[in-house]
Short mmCIF file of C-alpha atoms and ligand atoms in Angstrom, two decimals:
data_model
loop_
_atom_site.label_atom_id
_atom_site.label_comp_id
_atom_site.label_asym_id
_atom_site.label_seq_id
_atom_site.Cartn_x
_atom_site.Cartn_y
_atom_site.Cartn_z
CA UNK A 11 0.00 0.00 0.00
CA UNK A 12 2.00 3.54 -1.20
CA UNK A 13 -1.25 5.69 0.02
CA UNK A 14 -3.69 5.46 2.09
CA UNK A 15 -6.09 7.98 2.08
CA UNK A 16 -9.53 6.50 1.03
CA UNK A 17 -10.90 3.12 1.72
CA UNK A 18 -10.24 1.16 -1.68
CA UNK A 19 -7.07 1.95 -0.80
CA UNK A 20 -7.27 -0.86 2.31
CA UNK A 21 -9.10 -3.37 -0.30
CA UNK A 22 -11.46 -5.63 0.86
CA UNK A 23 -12.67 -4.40 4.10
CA UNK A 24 -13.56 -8.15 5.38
CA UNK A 25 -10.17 -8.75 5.31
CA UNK A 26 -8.39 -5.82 6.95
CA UNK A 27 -11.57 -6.23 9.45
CA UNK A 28 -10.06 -9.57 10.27
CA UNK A 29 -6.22 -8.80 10.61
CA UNK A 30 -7.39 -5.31 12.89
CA UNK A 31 -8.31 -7.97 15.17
CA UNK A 32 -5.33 -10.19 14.70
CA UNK A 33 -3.33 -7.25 15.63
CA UNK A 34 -5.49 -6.51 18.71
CA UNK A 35 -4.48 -9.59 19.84
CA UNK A 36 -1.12 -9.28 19.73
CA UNK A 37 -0.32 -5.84 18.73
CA UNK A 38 3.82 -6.66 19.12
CA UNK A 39 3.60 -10.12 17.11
CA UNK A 40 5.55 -8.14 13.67
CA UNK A 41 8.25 -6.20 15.77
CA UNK A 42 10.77 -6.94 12.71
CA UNK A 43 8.52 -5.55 10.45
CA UNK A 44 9.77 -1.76 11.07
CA UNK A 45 13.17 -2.77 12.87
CA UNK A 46 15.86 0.45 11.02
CA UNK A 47 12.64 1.80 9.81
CA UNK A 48 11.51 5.13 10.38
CA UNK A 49 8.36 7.30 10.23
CA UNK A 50 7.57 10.86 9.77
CA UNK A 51 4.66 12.32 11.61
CA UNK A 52 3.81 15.80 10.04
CA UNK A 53 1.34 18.00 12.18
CA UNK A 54 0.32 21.38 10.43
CA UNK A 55 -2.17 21.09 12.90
CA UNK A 56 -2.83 20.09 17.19
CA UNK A 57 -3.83 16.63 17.50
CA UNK A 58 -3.98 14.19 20.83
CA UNK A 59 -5.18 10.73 19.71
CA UNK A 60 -3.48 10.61 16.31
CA UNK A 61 0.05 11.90 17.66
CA UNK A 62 -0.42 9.40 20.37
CA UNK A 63 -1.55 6.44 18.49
CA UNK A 64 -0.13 6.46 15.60
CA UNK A 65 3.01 7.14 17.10
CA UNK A 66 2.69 3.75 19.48
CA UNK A 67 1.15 1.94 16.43
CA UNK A 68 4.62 2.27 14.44
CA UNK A 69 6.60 1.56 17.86
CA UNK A 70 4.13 -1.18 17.88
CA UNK A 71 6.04 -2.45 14.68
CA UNK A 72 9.64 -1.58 15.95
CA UNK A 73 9.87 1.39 14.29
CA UNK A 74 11.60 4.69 14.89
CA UNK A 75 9.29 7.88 14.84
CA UNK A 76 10.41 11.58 14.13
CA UNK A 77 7.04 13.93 15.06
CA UNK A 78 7.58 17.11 13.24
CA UNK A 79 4.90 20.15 14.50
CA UNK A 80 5.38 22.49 11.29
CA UNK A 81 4.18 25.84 13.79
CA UNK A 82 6.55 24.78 16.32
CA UNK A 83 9.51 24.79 15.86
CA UNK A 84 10.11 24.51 12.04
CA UNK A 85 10.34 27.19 9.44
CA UNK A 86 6.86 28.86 8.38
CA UNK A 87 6.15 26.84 5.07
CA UNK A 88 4.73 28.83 1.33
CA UNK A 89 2.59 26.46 0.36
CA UNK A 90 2.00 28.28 -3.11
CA UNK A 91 4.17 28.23 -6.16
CA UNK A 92 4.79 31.79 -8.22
CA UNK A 93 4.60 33.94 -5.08
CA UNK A 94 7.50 36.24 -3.97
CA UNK A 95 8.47 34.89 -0.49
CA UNK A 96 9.37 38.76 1.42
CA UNK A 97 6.66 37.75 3.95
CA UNK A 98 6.93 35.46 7.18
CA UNK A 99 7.39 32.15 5.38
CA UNK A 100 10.83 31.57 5.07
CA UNK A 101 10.87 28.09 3.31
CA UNK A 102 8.75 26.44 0.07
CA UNK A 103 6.93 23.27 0.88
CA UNK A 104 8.21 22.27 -2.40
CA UNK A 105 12.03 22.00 -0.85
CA UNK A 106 10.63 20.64 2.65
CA UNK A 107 8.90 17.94 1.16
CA UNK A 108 11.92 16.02 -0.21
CA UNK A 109 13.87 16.92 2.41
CA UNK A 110 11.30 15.55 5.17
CA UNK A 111 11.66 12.23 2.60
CA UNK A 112 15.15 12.10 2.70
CA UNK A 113 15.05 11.29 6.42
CA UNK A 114 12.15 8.55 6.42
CA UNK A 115 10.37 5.79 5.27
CA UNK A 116 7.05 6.61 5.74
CA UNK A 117 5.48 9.62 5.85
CA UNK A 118 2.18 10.16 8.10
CA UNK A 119 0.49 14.07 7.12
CA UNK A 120 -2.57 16.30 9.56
CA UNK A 121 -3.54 19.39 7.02
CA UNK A 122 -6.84 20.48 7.92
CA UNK A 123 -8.81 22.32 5.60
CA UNK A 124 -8.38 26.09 5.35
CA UNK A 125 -12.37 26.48 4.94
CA UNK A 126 -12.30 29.54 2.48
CA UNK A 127 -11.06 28.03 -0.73
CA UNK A 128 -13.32 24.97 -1.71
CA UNK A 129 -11.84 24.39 -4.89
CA UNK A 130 -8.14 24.16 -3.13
CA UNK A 131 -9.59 22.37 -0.23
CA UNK A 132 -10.80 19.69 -2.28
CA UNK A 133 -7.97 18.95 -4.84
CA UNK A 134 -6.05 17.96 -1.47
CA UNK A 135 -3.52 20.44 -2.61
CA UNK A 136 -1.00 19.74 0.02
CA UNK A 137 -1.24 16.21 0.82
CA UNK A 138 -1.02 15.92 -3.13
CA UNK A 139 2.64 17.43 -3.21
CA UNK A 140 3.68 15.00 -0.24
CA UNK A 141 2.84 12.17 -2.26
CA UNK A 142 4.46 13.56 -5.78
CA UNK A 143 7.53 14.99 -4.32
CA UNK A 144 8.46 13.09 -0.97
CA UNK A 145 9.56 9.69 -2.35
CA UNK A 146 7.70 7.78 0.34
CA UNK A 147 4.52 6.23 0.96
CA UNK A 148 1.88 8.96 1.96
CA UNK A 149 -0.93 8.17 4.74
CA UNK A 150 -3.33 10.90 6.24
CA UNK A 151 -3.63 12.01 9.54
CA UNK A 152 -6.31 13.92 8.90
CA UNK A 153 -6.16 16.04 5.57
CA UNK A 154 -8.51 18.61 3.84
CA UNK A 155 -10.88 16.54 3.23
CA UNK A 156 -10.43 12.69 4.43
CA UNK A 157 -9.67 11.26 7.78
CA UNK A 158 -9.43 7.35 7.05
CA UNK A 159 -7.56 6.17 10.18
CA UNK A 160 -10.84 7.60 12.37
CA UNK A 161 -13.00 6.10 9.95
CA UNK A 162 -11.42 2.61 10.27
CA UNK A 163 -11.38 2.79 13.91
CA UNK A 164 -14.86 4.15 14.16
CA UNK A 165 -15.78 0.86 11.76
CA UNK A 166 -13.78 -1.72 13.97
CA UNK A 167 -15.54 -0.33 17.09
CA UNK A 168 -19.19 -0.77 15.16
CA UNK A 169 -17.99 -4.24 14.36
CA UNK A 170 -17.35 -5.16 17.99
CA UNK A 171 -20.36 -4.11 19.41
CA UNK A 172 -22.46 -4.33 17.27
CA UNK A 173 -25.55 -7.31 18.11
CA UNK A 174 -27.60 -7.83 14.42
CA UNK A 175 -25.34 -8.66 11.18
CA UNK A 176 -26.62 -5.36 9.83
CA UNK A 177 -26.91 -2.28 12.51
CA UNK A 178 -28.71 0.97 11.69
CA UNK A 179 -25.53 3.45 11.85
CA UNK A 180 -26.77 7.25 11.80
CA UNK A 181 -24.31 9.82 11.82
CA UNK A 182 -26.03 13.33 13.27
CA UNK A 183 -24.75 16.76 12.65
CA UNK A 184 -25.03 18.35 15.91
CA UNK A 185 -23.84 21.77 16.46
CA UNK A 186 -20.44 24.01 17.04
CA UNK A 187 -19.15 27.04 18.27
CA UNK A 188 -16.28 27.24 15.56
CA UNK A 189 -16.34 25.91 11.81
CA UNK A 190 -14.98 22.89 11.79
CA UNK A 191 -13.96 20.40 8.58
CA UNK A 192 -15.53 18.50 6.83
CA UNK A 193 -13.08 15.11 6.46
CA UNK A 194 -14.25 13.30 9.37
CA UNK A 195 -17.82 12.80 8.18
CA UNK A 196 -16.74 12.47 4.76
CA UNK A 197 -14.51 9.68 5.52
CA UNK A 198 -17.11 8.03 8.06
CA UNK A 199 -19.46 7.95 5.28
CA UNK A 200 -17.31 6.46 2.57
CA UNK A 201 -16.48 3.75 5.20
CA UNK A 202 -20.21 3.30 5.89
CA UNK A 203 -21.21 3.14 2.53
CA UNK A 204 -18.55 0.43 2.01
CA UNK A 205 -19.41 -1.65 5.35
CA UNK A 206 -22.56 -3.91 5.63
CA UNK A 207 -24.36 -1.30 7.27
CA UNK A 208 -27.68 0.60 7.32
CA UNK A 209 -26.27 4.12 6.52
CA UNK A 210 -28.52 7.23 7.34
CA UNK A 211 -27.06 10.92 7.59
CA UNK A 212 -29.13 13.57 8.98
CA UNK A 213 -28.21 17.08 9.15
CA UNK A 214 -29.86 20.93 8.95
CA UNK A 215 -30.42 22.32 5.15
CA UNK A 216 -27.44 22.98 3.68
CA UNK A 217 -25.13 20.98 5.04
CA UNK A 218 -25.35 18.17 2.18
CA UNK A 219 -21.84 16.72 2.17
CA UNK A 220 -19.90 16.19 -1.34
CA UNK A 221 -21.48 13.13 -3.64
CA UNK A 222 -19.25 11.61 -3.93
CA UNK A 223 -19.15 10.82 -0.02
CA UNK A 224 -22.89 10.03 0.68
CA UNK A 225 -22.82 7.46 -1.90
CA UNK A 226 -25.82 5.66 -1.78
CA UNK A 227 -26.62 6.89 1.83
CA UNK A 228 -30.19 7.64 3.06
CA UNK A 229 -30.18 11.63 4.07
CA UNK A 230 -33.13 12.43 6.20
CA UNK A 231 -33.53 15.97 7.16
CA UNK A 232 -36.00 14.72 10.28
CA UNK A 233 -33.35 14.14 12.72
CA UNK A 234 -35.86 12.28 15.23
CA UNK A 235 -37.16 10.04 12.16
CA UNK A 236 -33.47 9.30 11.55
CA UNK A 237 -32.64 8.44 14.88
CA UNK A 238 -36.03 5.75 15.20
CA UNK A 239 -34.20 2.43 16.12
CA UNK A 240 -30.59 3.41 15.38
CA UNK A 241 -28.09 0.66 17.04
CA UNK A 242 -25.24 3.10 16.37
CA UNK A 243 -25.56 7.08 16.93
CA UNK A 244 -22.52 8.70 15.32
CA UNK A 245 -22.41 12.49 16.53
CA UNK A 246 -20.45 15.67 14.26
CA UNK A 247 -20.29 18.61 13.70
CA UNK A 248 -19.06 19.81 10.20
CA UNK A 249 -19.04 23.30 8.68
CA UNK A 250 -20.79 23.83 5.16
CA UNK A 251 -19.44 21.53 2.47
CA UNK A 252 -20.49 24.55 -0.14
CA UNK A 253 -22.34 21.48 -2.24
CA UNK A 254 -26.00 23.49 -2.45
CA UNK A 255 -24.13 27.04 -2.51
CA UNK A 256 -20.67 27.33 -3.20
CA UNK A 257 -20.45 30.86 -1.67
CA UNK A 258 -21.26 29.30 1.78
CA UNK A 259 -18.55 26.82 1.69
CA UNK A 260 -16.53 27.04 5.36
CA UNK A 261 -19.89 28.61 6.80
CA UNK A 262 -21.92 27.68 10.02
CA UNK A 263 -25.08 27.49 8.81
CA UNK A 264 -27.29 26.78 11.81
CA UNK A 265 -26.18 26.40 15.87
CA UNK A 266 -29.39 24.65 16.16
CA UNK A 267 -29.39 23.30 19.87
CA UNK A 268 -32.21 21.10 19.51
CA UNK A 269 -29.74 19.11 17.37
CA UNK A 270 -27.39 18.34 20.44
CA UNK A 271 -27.50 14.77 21.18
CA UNK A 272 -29.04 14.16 24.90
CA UNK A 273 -30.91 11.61 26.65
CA UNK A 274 -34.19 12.13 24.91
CA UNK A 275 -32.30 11.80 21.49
CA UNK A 276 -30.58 8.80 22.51
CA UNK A 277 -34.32 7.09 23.90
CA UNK A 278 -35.68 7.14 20.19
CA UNK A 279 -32.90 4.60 19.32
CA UNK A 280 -32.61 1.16 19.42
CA UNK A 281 -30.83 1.43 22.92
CA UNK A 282 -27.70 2.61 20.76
CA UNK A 283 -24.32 3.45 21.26
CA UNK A 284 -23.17 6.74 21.02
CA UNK A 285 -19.72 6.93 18.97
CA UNK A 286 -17.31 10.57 18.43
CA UNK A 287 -14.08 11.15 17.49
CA UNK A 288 -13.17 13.40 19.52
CA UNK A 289 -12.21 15.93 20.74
CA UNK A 290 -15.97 17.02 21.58
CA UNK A 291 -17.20 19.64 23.26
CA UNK A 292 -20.03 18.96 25.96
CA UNK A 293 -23.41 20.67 25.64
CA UNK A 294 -22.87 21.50 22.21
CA UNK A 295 -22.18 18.36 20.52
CA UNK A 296 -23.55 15.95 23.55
CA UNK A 297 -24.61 15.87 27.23
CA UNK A 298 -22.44 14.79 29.65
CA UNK A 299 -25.19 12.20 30.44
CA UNK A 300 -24.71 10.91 27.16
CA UNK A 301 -21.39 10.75 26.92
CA UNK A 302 -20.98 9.12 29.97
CA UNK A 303 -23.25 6.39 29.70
CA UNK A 304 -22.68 2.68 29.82
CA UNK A 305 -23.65 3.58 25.92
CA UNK A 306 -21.02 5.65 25.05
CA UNK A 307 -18.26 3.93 23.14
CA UNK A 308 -16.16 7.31 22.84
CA UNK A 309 -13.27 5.58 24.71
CA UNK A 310 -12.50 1.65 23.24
CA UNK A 311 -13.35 4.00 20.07
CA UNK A 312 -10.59 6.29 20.55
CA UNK A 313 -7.99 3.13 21.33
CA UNK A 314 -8.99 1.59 18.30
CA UNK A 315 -6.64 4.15 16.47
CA UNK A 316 -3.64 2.21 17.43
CA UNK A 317 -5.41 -0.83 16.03
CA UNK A 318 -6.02 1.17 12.53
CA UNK A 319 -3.30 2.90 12.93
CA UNK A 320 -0.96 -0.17 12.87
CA UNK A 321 -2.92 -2.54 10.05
CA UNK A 322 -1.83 0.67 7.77
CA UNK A 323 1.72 1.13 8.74
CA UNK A 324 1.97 -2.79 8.31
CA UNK A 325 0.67 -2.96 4.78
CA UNK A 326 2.86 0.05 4.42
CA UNK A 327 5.56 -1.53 5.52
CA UNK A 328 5.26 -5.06 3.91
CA UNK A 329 4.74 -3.05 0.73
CA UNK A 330 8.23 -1.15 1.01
C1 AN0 B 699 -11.21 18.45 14.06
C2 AN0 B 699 -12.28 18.20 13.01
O1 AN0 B 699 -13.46 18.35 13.31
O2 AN0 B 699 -11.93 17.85 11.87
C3 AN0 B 699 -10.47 17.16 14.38
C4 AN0 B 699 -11.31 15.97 14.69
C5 AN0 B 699 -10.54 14.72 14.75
N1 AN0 B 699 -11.83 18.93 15.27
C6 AN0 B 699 -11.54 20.12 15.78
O3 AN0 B 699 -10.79 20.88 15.21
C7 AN0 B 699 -12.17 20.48 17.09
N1 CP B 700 -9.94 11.93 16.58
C1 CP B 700 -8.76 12.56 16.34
O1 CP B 700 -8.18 12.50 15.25
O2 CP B 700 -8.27 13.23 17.41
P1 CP B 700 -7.03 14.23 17.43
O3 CP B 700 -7.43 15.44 16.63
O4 CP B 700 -6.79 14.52 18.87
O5 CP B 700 -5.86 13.54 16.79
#
């Protein structure tokens, strides 16, 4: 596997299903697998569960790892080509990419969408150059638009607890103080659409996601109707994709509370499980009730990143 970014790129998902939980098992069983090996963790942005887990994943697999936190400590990166550089950036991302690659084996990237440029945003401009100029495999951390490591945990967590062969999985939009991206429910939805899964997204008008992420999805704009029997309540907030109008692309639309998953949300399931990536923020997104409920999964989700985590840097890996 040279990228990793979508979830063809895992192939079949029954498979990489199985060998997340071979790893579970014994998470230190290919040790010589990434013995003189090293990775590259890239953060344009903060992160706590994929610095953490995807840094124990590759020690997992007796690897070295370099964490590199481009606004700490590096030089300010141009990301643009044809600009004259007499501002605060003093080096091109077009140098700093092959240099990062000259030190690594892998390469792991975070570049969150910059919200005001959809076009740019969605071309995965950055993670794009990491791929054609670094020399070395490519997986994201979260990028402009994708976050496939969440999406494969969130999966393997739906696959352990889940109790019929195919669950009702609705993932809400629930609502934010700031304008967050869009990658995490993009991802979760390509993932859905590819599991054996009932898929339903609900969110306000005009927050449609891209097409090419809903798939074949059922959107219901009734969040209550959505929610009837749901085994699996998957919670986000997401700023506007800019599908419907292009001009409102990086906008919150709506801070509709009535959308904030609490108890009473939760009772119109199927006695479901509440799932989040995290980091959430209480009384916006969820109750504390909820969240801390003997039906809140937030937690075995979250450690299920080193399990993702590691099944990639493996195939990565055995594919060097
Ligand atoms: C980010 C997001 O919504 O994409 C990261 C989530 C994993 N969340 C925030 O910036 C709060
Ligand atoms: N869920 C997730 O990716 O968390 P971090 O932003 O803390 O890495």
């Amino acid at each position: 596997m040279k990228t990793f970014f979508n979830v063809e790129d895992l192939g079949d998902l029954t498979t990489a299903l199985a060998e997340a939980q071979e790893v579970k098992k014994n998470r230190f069983a290919y040790q010589d697998l990434g013995k003189n090996k090293t990775l590259l963790m890239i953060f344009f942005n903060n992160s706590l569960r994929t610095r953490l887990s995807t840094q124990k994943a590759a020690m997992n697999l007796g690897m070295n790892v370099i964490v590199l936190d481009v606004n700490a400590g590096a030089w300010k990166l141009e990301t643009e080509r044809g600009v004259i550089m007499d501002g605060d950036k003093s080096e091109h991302l077009l140098e700093a990419i092959p240099v990062m690659g000259s030190f690594c084996d892998l390469i792991g990237v975070r570049s969150f969408a910059g919200l005001t440029d959809r076009e740019y945003d969605y071309a995965e401009t950055i993670v794009n150059q990491f791929v054609k100029y670094s020399g070395r495999p490519v997986f994201a951390m979260e990028t402009a638009t994708v976050h496939p490591l969440q999406a494969f945990a969130d999966l393997i967590t739906i696959e352990e607890h889940k109790q019929t062969k195919r669950p009702k999985v609705v993932m809400s939009w629930a609502p934010h103080c700031r304008a967050l991206p869009q990658a995490v429910p993009n991802s979760f939805a390509q993932w859905m659409n590819a599991a054996d899964v009932d898929f339903v997204i609900t969110h306000p008008h005009g927050y449609e996601l891209d097409p090419k992420f809903v798939g074949d999805a059922t959107v219901e704009y009734d969040q209550k109707k959505a929610l009837e029997g749901a085994d699996f309540v998957y919670a986000k907030n997401w700023s506007c994709p800019g599908v419907v109008n292009k001009d409102d692309y990086g906008k919150i639309l709506s801070k509709d509370m009535s959308w904030t998953i609490d108890t009473e949300h939760m009772s119109w399931t199927n006695n479901g499980y509440f799932l989040h990536c995290l980091p959430v923020r209480r009384g916006l997104i969820v109750t504390d009730d909820v969240i801390e409920s003997d039906h809140s999964l937030v937690i075995p989700e979250a450690a299920n990143r080193e399990i993702s985590a590691e099944v990639v840097i493996k195939r990565m890996l055995e594919s060097l």
